[in-house]
Coordinates of C-alpha atoms and ligand atoms in Angstrom, one line a residue:
Chain A
M1 CA 4.2 -23.9 6.4
T2 CA 5.0 -21.2 3.9
T3 CA 8.3 -19.5 3.1
L4 CA 6.6 -16.3 2.3
P5 CA 7.7 -14.5 5.5
L6 CA 11.3 -15.1 4.2
R7 CA 10.4 -13.2 1.1
I8 CA 9.2 -10.3 3.1
F9 CA 12.4 -10.5 5.0
E10 CA 14.3 -10.4 1.7
G11 CA 12.3 -7.3 0.6
Q12 CA 13.2 -5.5 3.9
A13 CA 16.8 -6.4 3.4
L14 CA 16.8 -5.1 -0.1
N15 CA 15.5 -1.8 1.1
Y16 CA 18.1 -1.8 3.8
T17 CA 20.9 -2.1 1.2
Q18 CA 20.0 1.4 0.1
V19 CA 20.9 2.9 3.5
W20 CA 23.2 0.5 5.3
R21 CA 26.3 2.6 5.4
A22 CA 24.6 5.6 7.1
S23 CA 22.7 3.2 9.3
V24 CA 25.7 1.2 10.6
F25 CA 27.7 4.4 11.1
S26 CA 25.0 5.9 13.3
N27 CA 24.5 2.6 15.2
F28 CA 28.2 2.9 16.0
L29 CA 28.4 6.6 16.7
N30 CA 25.4 6.7 19.0
P31 CA 26.9 4.5 21.8
V32 CA 30.3 6.1 21.4
L33 CA 28.8 9.6 22.0
Y34 CA 26.7 8.5 25.0
L35 CA 29.4 6.5 26.7
T36 CA 31.9 9.4 26.2
A37 CA 29.5 12.1 27.5
M38 CA 27.7 10.2 30.3
G39 CA 30.2 7.5 31.1
I40 CA 33.5 9.4 30.9
G41 CA 32.4 13.0 31.3
L42 CA 29.7 12.7 33.9
G43 CA 31.2 9.4 35.3
S44 CA 34.4 11.1 36.3
L45 CA 32.4 13.4 38.6
V46 CA 30.2 10.6 39.9
D47 CA 33.2 8.4 40.7
R48 CA 34.7 11.1 43.0
N49 CA 32.1 10.0 45.5
P50 CA 32.1 6.2 45.1
S51 CA 28.6 5.0 45.9
A52 CA 27.3 1.6 46.9
E53 CA 24.4 2.2 44.7
F54 CA 26.6 1.4 41.7
G55 CA 27.8 -1.9 43.2
G56 CA 31.2 -0.5 43.7
L57 CA 31.7 -0.2 39.9
D58 CA 32.8 2.7 37.8
Y59 CA 29.8 4.7 36.7
L60 CA 30.7 4.0 33.1
V61 CA 30.7 0.3 33.7
W62 CA 27.4 0.4 35.5
L63 CA 25.7 2.7 33.0
A64 CA 26.8 1.0 29.8
P65 CA 24.5 -2.1 29.9
G66 CA 21.6 0.2 30.9
L67 CA 22.3 2.2 27.7
L68 CA 22.5 -1.0 25.7
A69 CA 19.0 -2.1 26.9
A70 CA 17.7 1.5 26.3
T71 CA 19.1 1.4 22.8
G72 CA 17.3 -1.9 22.2
M73 CA 14.1 -0.2 23.3
Q74 CA 14.6 2.9 21.1
S75 CA 15.6 0.9 18.1
G76 CA 12.7 -1.6 18.6
A77 CA 10.2 1.2 19.0
G78 CA 11.7 3.0 16.0
E79 CA 11.7 0.0 13.7
G80 CA 8.2 -0.9 14.8
S81 CA 6.8 2.5 14.0
F82 CA 8.0 4.6 11.1
P83 CA 8.8 1.8 8.7
I84 CA 5.4 0.3 9.3
M85 CA 3.7 3.7 8.8
A86 CA 5.7 4.0 5.5
G87 CA 4.7 0.6 4.4
L88 CA 1.0 1.3 5.1
K89 CA 0.6 4.9 4.2
W90 CA 3.7 6.7 2.8
I91 CA 5.2 4.3 0.3
K92 CA 2.3 1.8 0.4
T93 CA 4.5 -1.3 -0.1
F94 CA 2.2 -3.3 2.2
P95 CA -1.1 -2.8 0.2
A96 CA 0.9 -3.6 -2.9
I97 CA 2.2 -6.8 -1.3
M98 CA -1.4 -7.7 -0.4
N99 CA -2.0 -8.4 -4.1
T100 CA 0.5 -11.2 -4.0
P101 CA 0.1 -14.6 -2.4
V102 CA 1.6 -13.1 0.8
S103 CA -0.9 -13.0 3.7
V104 CA -1.1 -10.5 6.5
T105 CA 0.4 -13.0 8.9
D106 CA 3.3 -13.8 6.5
L107 CA 3.9 -10.0 6.2
L108 CA 3.9 -9.5 10.0
V109 CA 6.2 -12.5 10.7
G110 CA 8.6 -11.3 8.0
L111 CA 8.6 -7.8 9.4
L112 CA 9.2 -8.9 12.9
S113 CA 12.0 -11.2 12.0
W114 CA 13.6 -8.5 10.0
I115 CA 13.3 -6.2 13.0
G116 CA 14.9 -8.9 15.1
V117 CA 17.9 -9.1 12.8
R118 CA 18.2 -5.3 12.8
L119 CA 18.2 -5.3 16.6
I120 CA 20.9 -8.0 16.6
M121 CA 23.0 -5.8 14.4
I122 CA 22.5 -2.7 16.4
C123 CA 23.1 -4.4 19.8
T124 CA 26.1 -6.3 18.5
I125 CA 27.7 -3.0 17.4
F126 CA 26.9 -1.6 20.8
A127 CA 28.4 -4.6 22.5
G128 CA 31.6 -4.0 20.4
V129 CA 31.7 -0.4 21.7
L130 CA 31.3 -1.8 25.3
V131 CA 34.5 -3.8 24.8
I132 CA 36.3 -0.8 23.2
F133 CA 35.4 1.3 26.3
D134 CA 36.5 -1.6 28.5
A135 CA 33.1 -1.7 30.1
A136 CA 32.7 -5.5 29.7
D137 CA 34.8 -8.4 28.6
I138 CA 33.9 -9.9 25.2
G139 CA 32.0 -12.9 26.6
R140 CA 29.8 -10.9 28.8
A141 CA 29.3 -8.2 26.2
L142 CA 28.1 -10.9 23.8
L143 CA 25.8 -12.4 26.4
A144 CA 24.2 -8.9 27.0
I145 CA 23.1 -8.8 23.3
F146 CA 20.3 -11.3 24.0
P147 CA 18.4 -9.4 26.7
A148 CA 18.8 -6.1 24.8
V149 CA 17.4 -7.6 21.6
L150 CA 14.5 -9.1 23.6
T151 CA 13.8 -5.7 25.0
G152 CA 13.8 -4.3 21.5
L153 CA 11.3 -6.9 20.3
A154 CA 9.1 -6.3 23.4
F155 CA 8.8 -2.7 22.2
A156 CA 8.7 -3.3 18.4
A157 CA 5.6 -5.5 18.4
P158 CA 3.3 -3.2 20.5
M159 CA 4.6 -0.3 18.5
A160 CA 3.7 -2.1 15.3
A161 CA 0.2 -2.7 16.7
F162 CA -0.2 0.9 17.6
T163 CA 1.2 2.2 14.3
S164 CA -1.2 0.0 12.3
W165 CA -4.1 1.2 14.5
I166 CA -3.6 5.0 14.2
E167 CA -4.4 7.0 11.0
D168 CA -1.4 9.3 10.8
D169 CA 2.0 9.9 12.4
T170 CA 1.0 12.5 15.0
G171 CA 0.3 9.7 17.4
L172 CA 3.8 8.3 16.9
T173 CA 5.4 11.6 17.8
M174 CA 3.3 11.6 21.0
V175 CA 4.4 8.0 21.9
F176 CA 8.0 8.9 21.6
R177 CA 7.8 12.2 23.4
F178 CA 5.6 11.0 26.3
G179 CA 6.4 7.3 26.4
I180 CA 9.8 6.4 25.1
V181 CA 11.7 9.4 26.4
P182 CA 10.4 9.2 30.0
L183 CA 11.1 5.4 30.0
F184 CA 14.6 6.1 28.8
L185 CA 15.1 8.6 31.7
F186 CA 13.4 6.8 34.6
S187 CA 13.8 3.0 34.1
G188 CA 17.1 2.6 35.9
T189 CA 19.3 3.4 32.9
F190 CA 21.1 6.3 34.4
F191 CA 20.5 5.7 38.1
P192 CA 19.0 3.0 40.2
I193 CA 15.3 3.3 40.5
E194 CA 15.6 3.1 44.3
Q195 CA 16.6 6.8 44.1
L196 CA 13.1 7.6 42.9
P197 CA 10.2 8.5 45.3
D198 CA 8.4 5.3 46.4
L199 CA 5.4 5.9 44.1
L200 CA 7.6 6.4 41.0
E201 CA 9.8 3.4 42.0
G202 CA 6.7 1.2 42.0
L203 CA 5.8 2.6 38.6
A204 CA 9.3 2.0 37.3
Y205 CA 8.9 -1.7 38.2
A206 CA 5.9 -1.9 35.9
T207 CA 7.8 -0.4 32.9
P208 CA 9.2 -2.9 30.3
L209 CA 12.5 -1.1 30.0
F210 CA 13.2 -1.7 33.7
H211 CA 13.0 -5.4 33.1
G212 CA 15.2 -5.1 30.0
V213 CA 17.8 -3.0 31.9
E214 CA 17.9 -5.5 34.8
L215 CA 18.5 -8.4 32.5
T216 CA 21.1 -6.7 30.4
R217 CA 23.0 -5.4 33.4
A218 CA 22.9 -8.8 35.0
A219 CA 24.3 -10.4 31.8
A220 CA 27.0 -7.8 31.2
L221 CA 28.2 -7.4 34.8
G222 CA 27.5 -10.9 36.2
I223 CA 25.4 -9.5 39.0
E224 CA 21.9 -10.4 40.4
S225 CA 18.8 -8.9 38.7
A226 CA 16.1 -7.4 40.8
L227 CA 13.7 -10.3 40.2
P228 CA 14.5 -13.8 39.1
V229 CA 15.7 -13.9 35.4
W230 CA 12.7 -15.9 34.3
Q231 CA 10.3 -13.3 35.6
H232 CA 11.9 -10.5 33.7
V233 CA 12.0 -12.6 30.5
T234 CA 8.4 -13.6 30.9
Y235 CA 7.3 -10.0 31.2
L236 CA 9.1 -9.1 28.0
V237 CA 8.0 -12.2 26.0
V238 CA 4.3 -11.6 27.0
L239 CA 4.6 -8.0 25.9
F240 CA 5.9 -9.1 22.6
A241 CA 3.2 -11.7 22.1
I242 CA 0.4 -9.4 23.0
G243 CA 1.9 -6.7 20.6
A244 CA 2.2 -9.2 17.8
R245 CA -1.4 -10.5 18.2
L246 CA -2.8 -6.9 18.2
A247 CA -0.6 -5.9 15.2
Q248 CA -2.0 -8.9 13.3
R249 CA -5.5 -7.8 14.0
N250 CA -4.9 -4.1 13.2
L251 CA -3.0 -4.9 10.0
T252 CA -5.8 -7.1 8.8
K253 CA -8.3 -4.3 9.3
K254 CA -6.1 -1.9 7.4
L255 CA -5.0 -4.2 4.6
R256 CA -8.1 -6.3 4.0
P257 CA -10.8 -3.7 4.2
Chain B
M1 CA -14.0 -20.4 -24.7
N2 CA -17.0 -19.7 -22.6
E3 CA -15.2 -20.6 -19.5
S4 CA -16.3 -18.2 -16.8
L5 CA -13.3 -16.9 -14.8
V6 CA -15.3 -14.6 -12.5
T7 CA -18.9 -15.1 -11.4
A8 CA -20.7 -12.7 -9.1
R9 CA -24.3 -13.0 -7.9
G10 CA -25.8 -10.4 -5.6
L11 CA -22.3 -9.2 -4.8
T12 CA -22.4 -6.6 -2.1
K13 CA -19.8 -4.6 -0.2
R14 CA -20.6 -2.4 2.8
F15 CA -18.3 -0.2 4.8
D16 CA -20.2 0.4 8.1
D17 CA -23.5 1.9 6.9
L18 CA -22.2 2.9 3.4
T19 CA -23.1 0.4 0.7
A20 CA -20.3 0.7 -1.9
V21 CA -21.4 -2.3 -4.0
D22 CA -25.1 -3.0 -4.0
G23 CA -26.0 -6.5 -5.2
V24 CA -24.4 -6.8 -8.6
D25 CA -24.4 -9.8 -11.0
F26 CA -21.8 -10.4 -13.7
D27 CA -19.8 -13.2 -15.5
I28 CA -16.4 -12.7 -17.0
Q29 CA -15.3 -15.2 -19.6
R30 CA -11.7 -16.3 -20.4
G31 CA -10.1 -14.3 -23.2
E32 CA -12.4 -11.2 -23.0
V33 CA -11.7 -7.7 -22.0
F34 CA -14.4 -6.7 -19.5
G35 CA -15.0 -3.2 -18.3
F36 CA -16.5 -1.5 -15.3
L37 CA -17.4 2.0 -16.2
G38 CA -18.7 4.6 -13.8
P39 CA -18.1 7.9 -12.0
N40 CA -16.2 8.5 -8.8
G41 CA -17.5 6.4 -5.9
A42 CA -19.5 4.0 -8.2
G43 CA -17.9 1.0 -6.5
K44 CA -15.4 0.0 -9.2
S45 CA -12.4 -0.3 -7.0
S46 CA -14.4 -2.1 -4.3
I47 CA -15.3 -4.8 -6.9
M48 CA -11.7 -5.0 -8.1
R49 CA -10.5 -5.6 -4.6
M50 CA -13.0 -8.3 -3.9
I51 CA -12.1 -10.1 -7.2
G52 CA -8.5 -9.6 -6.2
A53 CA -9.1 -11.5 -2.9
T54 CA -7.8 -8.6 -0.9
S55 CA -11.2 -7.4 0.5
P56 CA -13.8 -9.7 1.9
I57 CA -17.3 -9.6 0.4
T58 CA -20.2 -8.6 2.6
A59 CA -22.9 -10.6 1.0
G60 CA -23.8 -12.5 -2.2
T61 CA -21.4 -14.9 -3.9
L62 CA -18.2 -14.5 -5.8
T63 CA -16.0 -17.1 -7.4
V64 CA -12.7 -16.4 -9.2
F65 CA -11.2 -19.3 -11.2
G66 CA -14.0 -21.3 -9.6
L67 CA -12.5 -20.6 -6.2
D68 CA -13.7 -18.8 -3.1
P69 CA -11.7 -15.6 -2.6
Y70 CA -12.0 -15.9 1.2
A71 CA -10.9 -19.5 1.6
D72 CA -8.5 -19.7 -1.4
G73 CA -7.2 -16.1 -1.5
R74 CA -3.6 -17.2 -1.7
E75 CA -4.2 -19.4 -4.7
I76 CA -6.3 -16.8 -6.5
R77 CA -3.8 -14.1 -6.0
S78 CA -1.0 -16.3 -7.3
R79 CA -2.8 -16.5 -10.6
L80 CA -3.8 -12.8 -10.8
G81 CA -2.0 -9.7 -12.1
V82 CA -3.2 -6.5 -10.3
V83 CA -2.7 -2.9 -11.4
P84 CA -4.1 -1.0 -8.5
Q85 CA -5.6 2.5 -8.9
E86 CA -2.6 3.9 -7.1
N87 CA 0.7 2.5 -8.3
M88 CA 2.1 1.7 -4.9
L89 CA 5.6 1.2 -6.3
D90 CA 8.6 1.2 -4.0
E91 CA 9.8 4.7 -4.9
E92 CA 13.1 4.2 -3.0
L93 CA 14.1 1.1 -5.0
R94 CA 15.3 0.9 -8.6
V95 CA 13.1 0.0 -11.5
R96 CA 14.4 -3.5 -11.8
D97 CA 14.5 -4.2 -8.1
N98 CA 10.8 -3.3 -7.9
L99 CA 10.1 -6.1 -10.4
Y100 CA 12.5 -8.4 -8.8
I101 CA 11.2 -8.3 -5.3
Y102 CA 7.6 -8.4 -6.5
G103 CA 8.4 -11.6 -8.3
R104 CA 9.9 -13.0 -5.1
Y105 CA 6.6 -12.5 -3.3
F106 CA 5.2 -15.0 -5.8
S107 CA 8.0 -17.4 -4.8
L108 CA 9.5 -17.3 -8.3
P109 CA 13.1 -18.4 -8.5
R110 CA 15.7 -15.7 -9.1
K111 CA 16.7 -17.0 -12.5
V112 CA 13.1 -17.0 -13.8
I113 CA 12.5 -13.5 -12.5
N114 CA 15.7 -12.2 -14.1
E115 CA 14.7 -13.6 -17.5
R116 CA 11.2 -12.1 -17.2
I117 CA 12.5 -8.7 -16.1
E118 CA 14.2 -8.3 -19.5
D119 CA 11.0 -9.1 -21.4
L120 CA 8.9 -6.9 -19.2
L121 CA 11.2 -3.9 -19.4
A122 CA 11.0 -4.2 -23.2
F123 CA 7.3 -4.5 -23.0
A124 CA 7.0 -1.5 -20.8
H125 CA 9.6 0.4 -22.9
L126 CA 11.7 1.0 -19.8
E127 CA 15.0 -0.7 -20.9
D128 CA 16.8 2.6 -20.4
K129 CA 15.5 3.1 -16.9
R130 CA 16.3 -0.3 -15.4
T131 CA 18.7 1.2 -12.8
A132 CA 16.8 4.5 -12.2
K133 CA 15.1 5.0 -8.9
V134 CA 11.3 4.9 -9.3
E135 CA 10.9 8.3 -7.8
H136 CA 12.6 9.8 -10.8
L137 CA 10.2 8.3 -13.4
S138 CA 7.4 10.2 -15.1
G139 CA 3.8 9.4 -14.3
G140 CA 3.4 7.4 -17.5
M141 CA 6.6 5.4 -16.9
K142 CA 5.4 4.6 -13.4
R143 CA 2.1 3.4 -14.7
R144 CA 3.9 1.2 -17.3
L145 CA 6.1 -0.2 -14.6
T146 CA 3.1 -1.0 -12.5
I147 CA 1.6 -2.9 -15.4
A148 CA 4.9 -4.7 -16.0
R149 CA 5.0 -5.6 -12.3
A150 CA 1.5 -7.1 -12.5
L151 CA 2.8 -9.4 -15.3
I152 CA 5.8 -10.9 -13.4
N153 CA 3.8 -14.1 -12.5
E154 CA 2.4 -14.6 -16.0
P155 CA -1.2 -14.1 -14.7
E156 CA -4.2 -15.7 -16.3
L157 CA -6.4 -12.7 -15.4
I158 CA -5.2 -9.1 -15.2
L159 CA -7.1 -6.5 -13.1
L160 CA -6.5 -2.9 -14.2
D161 CA -8.0 -0.2 -12.0
E162 CA -8.2 3.0 -14.0
P163 CA -5.0 2.3 -15.9
T164 CA -4.7 5.7 -17.6
T165 CA -6.3 8.2 -15.2
G166 CA -4.1 11.2 -14.7
L167 CA -2.0 10.6 -17.8
D168 CA -1.6 13.0 -20.7
P169 CA -3.1 11.9 -24.0
Q170 CA 0.1 10.7 -25.5
A171 CA 0.9 8.6 -22.4
R172 CA -2.6 7.2 -22.5
H173 CA -2.2 6.1 -26.1
I174 CA 1.0 4.3 -25.4
L175 CA -0.7 2.5 -22.5
W176 CA -3.7 1.6 -24.7
D177 CA -1.3 0.1 -27.2
R178 CA 0.3 -2.1 -24.5
L179 CA -3.1 -3.2 -23.2
Y180 CA -4.1 -4.0 -26.7
R181 CA -1.1 -6.2 -27.1
L182 CA -2.1 -8.1 -24.0
K183 CA -5.5 -8.5 -25.4
Q184 CA -4.1 -9.8 -28.7
Q185 CA -2.0 -12.4 -26.8
G186 CA -5.3 -13.7 -25.4
S187 CA -5.1 -12.4 -21.9
T188 CA -8.3 -11.9 -19.9
L189 CA -8.5 -8.3 -18.7
I190 CA -10.8 -6.5 -16.3
I191 CA -10.6 -2.8 -16.6
T192 CA -12.2 0.0 -14.7
T193 CA -12.4 3.5 -16.1
H194 CA -14.3 6.6 -16.1
Y195 CA -13.3 7.3 -19.7
M196 CA -15.8 6.3 -22.3
D197 CA -13.3 6.4 -25.1
E198 CA -11.1 4.0 -23.1
A199 CA -14.0 1.6 -22.7
E200 CA -14.9 1.8 -26.3
Q201 CA -11.3 1.2 -27.4
L202 CA -10.5 -1.7 -25.2
C203 CA -13.6 -3.5 -23.9
D204 CA -15.4 -6.4 -25.6
R205 CA -18.1 -6.1 -23.0
L206 CA -18.8 -3.7 -20.1
V207 CA -21.2 -2.8 -17.4
V208 CA -22.1 0.8 -16.6
M209 CA -22.2 1.4 -12.8
D210 CA -23.7 4.1 -10.8
Q211 CA -23.8 4.3 -7.0
G212 CA -23.0 0.6 -6.5
R213 CA -25.4 -0.7 -9.0
I214 CA -25.2 -1.9 -12.6
V215 CA -27.4 0.3 -14.7
A216 CA -26.6 -1.3 -18.1
E217 CA -24.6 -4.1 -19.7
G218 CA -23.4 -5.1 -23.1
S219 CA -20.8 -4.4 -25.8
P220 CA -19.9 -0.7 -26.4
R221 CA -21.7 -0.8 -29.7
S222 CA -24.8 -2.4 -28.5
L223 CA -25.0 -0.1 -25.5
I224 CA -24.8 2.9 -27.8
E225 CA -27.4 1.4 -30.1
E226 CA -29.7 0.5 -27.3
H227 CA -29.4 3.7 -25.2
S228 CA -28.5 6.4 -27.6
H229 CA -29.0 7.5 -31.2
R230 CA -26.4 7.1 -33.8
E231 CA -25.2 10.7 -34.0
V232 CA -25.1 13.7 -31.8
L233 CA -25.4 17.4 -32.7
E234 CA -23.7 19.6 -30.1
L235 CA -24.9 23.2 -30.2
R236 CA -23.3 26.0 -28.2
F237 CA -25.3 29.3 -28.1
P238 CA -24.0 32.8 -27.3
V239 CA -24.1 33.4 -23.5
G240 CA -27.7 34.2 -22.3
T241 CA -29.4 33.0 -25.5
Q242 CA -29.6 29.3 -24.8
E243 CA -33.0 29.6 -23.0
S244 CA -34.7 31.2 -26.0
A245 CA -33.0 28.8 -28.4
L246 CA -34.4 25.8 -26.5
L247 CA -37.9 26.9 -27.3
K248 CA -37.2 26.9 -31.1
L249 CA -35.5 23.5 -30.9
D250 CA -38.6 21.9 -29.5
G251 CA -39.6 18.7 -31.3
L252 CA -36.5 18.7 -33.5
A253 CA -34.7 15.6 -32.0
P254 CA -36.1 12.4 -30.6
R255 CA -34.0 13.1 -27.5
Q256 CA -32.3 16.2 -26.2
E257 CA -30.0 16.9 -23.2
T258 CA -29.5 20.4 -21.9
L259 CA -26.1 20.9 -20.2
A260 CA -25.0 24.1 -18.6
D261 CA -23.0 25.3 -21.6
R262 CA -24.5 23.4 -24.5
V263 CA -27.4 21.4 -25.9
L264 CA -27.0 17.9 -27.2
L265 CA -29.4 16.6 -29.8
Y266 CA -29.6 12.8 -30.3
V267 CA -30.5 12.0 -33.8
D268 CA -29.9 9.5 -36.5
D269 CA -28.7 12.0 -39.0
A270 CA -26.9 15.0 -37.4
D271 CA -26.3 16.8 -40.7
R272 CA -29.9 16.9 -41.5
A273 CA -30.7 18.1 -37.9
L274 CA -28.2 20.9 -38.3
A275 CA -29.8 22.0 -41.6
E276 CA -33.2 22.0 -39.7
V277 CA -31.7 24.1 -37.0
S278 CA -30.6 26.7 -39.5
A279 CA -34.0 26.5 -41.2
R280 CA -35.6 27.4 -37.9
G281 CA -33.5 30.6 -38.0
L282 CA -31.2 29.6 -35.1
Q283 CA -27.7 30.9 -34.9
A284 CA -25.4 28.6 -32.9
E285 CA -22.0 29.9 -31.9
S286 CA -20.6 26.4 -32.6
A287 CA -22.1 23.2 -33.9
V288 CA -20.3 19.9 -33.7
V289 CA -21.5 16.7 -35.4
R290 CA -20.2 13.5 -33.9
R291 CA -20.9 9.9 -33.4
S292 CA -22.7 8.9 -30.2
T293 CA -20.4 7.5 -27.5
L294 CA -20.7 5.7 -24.2
E295 CA -20.6 9.1 -22.5
D296 CA -24.0 9.8 -24.1
V297 CA -25.2 6.4 -22.8
F298 CA -24.1 7.3 -19.3
L299 CA -25.8 10.6 -19.5
R300 CA -28.9 8.9 -20.7
L301 CA -28.9 6.3 -18.0
T302 CA -28.0 8.4 -15.0
G303 CA -29.0 11.9 -16.0
R304 CA -25.5 13.0 -15.1
S305 CA -22.3 13.4 -17.1
L306 CA -19.2 11.5 -16.2
V307 CA -16.6 13.5 -14.4
E308 CA -13.3 13.8 -16.3
Ligands
ATP1 N1 -11.8 1.2 2.9 C1 -12.9 1.9 2.8 N2 -13.5 2.3 4.0 C2 -14.7 3.0 3.9 N3 -15.3 3.4 2.8 C3 -14.7 3.0 1.6 C4 -13.5 2.3 1.6 N4 -13.2 2.1 0.3 C5 -14.1 2.6 -0.5 N5 -15.1 3.2 0.3 C6 -16.3 3.9 -0.2 O1 -17.0 3.1 -1.0 C7 -17.5 3.8 -2.1 C8 -17.1 3.2 -3.4 O2 -15.7 3.4 -3.5 P1 -14.8 2.8 -4.7 O3 -13.4 3.2 -4.4 O4 -15.1 1.4 -4.9 O5 -15.3 3.7 -5.9 P2 -14.7 3.8 -7.4 O6 -15.8 3.6 -8.3 O7 -13.5 3.1 -7.5 O8 -14.4 5.4 -7.4 P3 -13.2 6.2 -8.1 O9 -13.6 6.4 -9.5 O10 -13.2 7.5 -7.4 O11 -11.9 5.4 -7.9 C9 -17.1 5.3 -1.9 O12 -18.2 6.0 -1.3 C10 -16.0 5.1 -1.0 O13 -15.9 6.3 -0.1
MG2 MG1 -11.6 3.5 -7.8

C-alpha cells in the first residue's frame, strides 16, 4: 500500500483552494435557477392538469431528484474531462508528477477520489437546495446524495478514459454536445421515459443517466425504481470500473511513452 | 569515486518504426557532470526519460543506481531530481506552493518541505517571488524555479534537459552559475544541450549524439584536440566572391569547412594563416581568429552545424 494517491488528492485540493468561492457559488446557483425555472415556472402549468405520470406529486417535487442525478452526471463528466486534459496537455502537471515516485495508478486513484469528493460537495449543496424548495425532507435529501454521486462517478471514469485517449479537446466538445446534452434531455429527468416512442424508450433504458435518475428519485421520494435497486447500482458500478480500467491504460500510454 | 550511477549498454528506444535512440553505451560516474550534446531530434530527451524511469526502454540494458528502471522506477525516481525540457510548472499556483506540493509527491513531511523551500528560494534567487503566481514569472525565473523544484528531495543525481534553451544570455549565465554551484557541492549532473559553449562550461565528460547514435565521447578539451585543430580562422568574403576566393585558399589549411556565408580554416596558428591569406592577395570582408570549440567538433563529425 502506498499513500501517494492521498498526495495527489492533496494537490487537487490545493488547486481547488484557488477557485472554491466561485465554484461553491455556481454549485448553489445552478440548482436554484433550474428549480425556479422548470420546477416553479413550468411546474405551475404542468400542475394545472395533474397527471398520474408524476405519481400524483407536484412537478417540482418529481423533477428535483432527476435534476440532482443529472447534475451528478454533468459534474462527473466535467470533472473527468477538462481537468484531465489540463493536467495532460495544457498545464502538464501530470507529466511533471511522473518524475516523482507517484505511479500512473496512484495518480488515477488520487484523481478519482478527488472527483468523488467534489461530487459529494456538489450533490450536498444540491440536496440543501432541495430542502429549501421543500422538494424533499432532510433525511431523504441526504439519502439521495449517494446515488447522485455514484451517477457522477459512473460518468467521470469513462470520461477520464476518453480524455486520456484523444489528442485535443475537440472530441470533448463533441461528447458534451452529442452525448451529455441528449442524455440530460431524454433520460427521464424532465418527463418519464414512457412518454417516448417505444424505440427511444428502449434506448433510454440503456443510458446510464436513466439508472442514476431512477435511483435518485427512489431515494428522494421513497418510491419504487424501475428495476430492482441492485441492478441500477450494478450498471453504474460496472460502468465506473470499466472506465477506470481504460483510463489507467490510456494514461499509461500518454505518460509513460 | 568511480562508482557508476548510470550504465547503458546497447540502449535503444523506438517509437513505432522510428528509432529515437539507436544502441548507445555510456557510464556515468558519481560526482561528474555528464553531457549529451546533439541537434534537434538526436534522442537526448528520450535518453533522459529512460534514465528518469518515466519511459520504458525498447532494447538493451540500463541501470540507474544499480536498479532496473522498469522494476524499481519508484525507488529510482525518489532519488532523482528532474528538470524536464519543458518546465511543466503549475502556472495557476504560487511559487512556493509549486515547491510545496512537489515535495509532497515525494512523501516529505510538511516541516521538512517548508525548511527546504526557504533554502531553495534563496538558491534560485526567487525570495521576492514566493507568493507570486508562476504565470507572472519571466522565462528565466520559471527555469530557476524548475531547477529548485527538482532539488526538493535532495537528489543524488540531477537530470537537466536543455536547462538554458530559450533564455537570453544574461539569464543563461545566472543559470550556469547555479549549476556550477551544484557541481561544486559534489552533485552528479546529467545535462543535455545543443549549446557547445554550455557543454564546454559545465561538462567534465560528454557524448556527441546524432540521429540516435553516439558519434564521439570524451572531455570537451580532448574532443576538440582529437577532432579539430587548436584554432579557427573564420573568413567572410563579399557577396559573390566566395567561390573564387576558395580557389586561392586551396592547400592553406589542413582542414577547411565551407558554409553558406563563410569559410572556416582549421589550423594550429590562426594568425599565421591570416598572414598567409593576405600574402595570397585575398581581401576578406571580415576575419575572425578564435579557439576551436565543440561546435567545430560537431561540424567535423556530422558535416552539419548545430542549430541554435
Ligand atoms: N512520445 C513520442 N512519440 C513518438 N515519437 C517521439 C516521442 N518522443 C520523441 N519522439 C521522436 O524521437 C526522436 C528523438 O526525440 P528526442 O525528443 O529524444 O530528441 P532530442 O534530442 O531531445 O531533440 P530536441 O533537441 O529537439 O529536444 C524524434 O524524432 C522525436 O520525434
Ligand atoms: Mg529534447
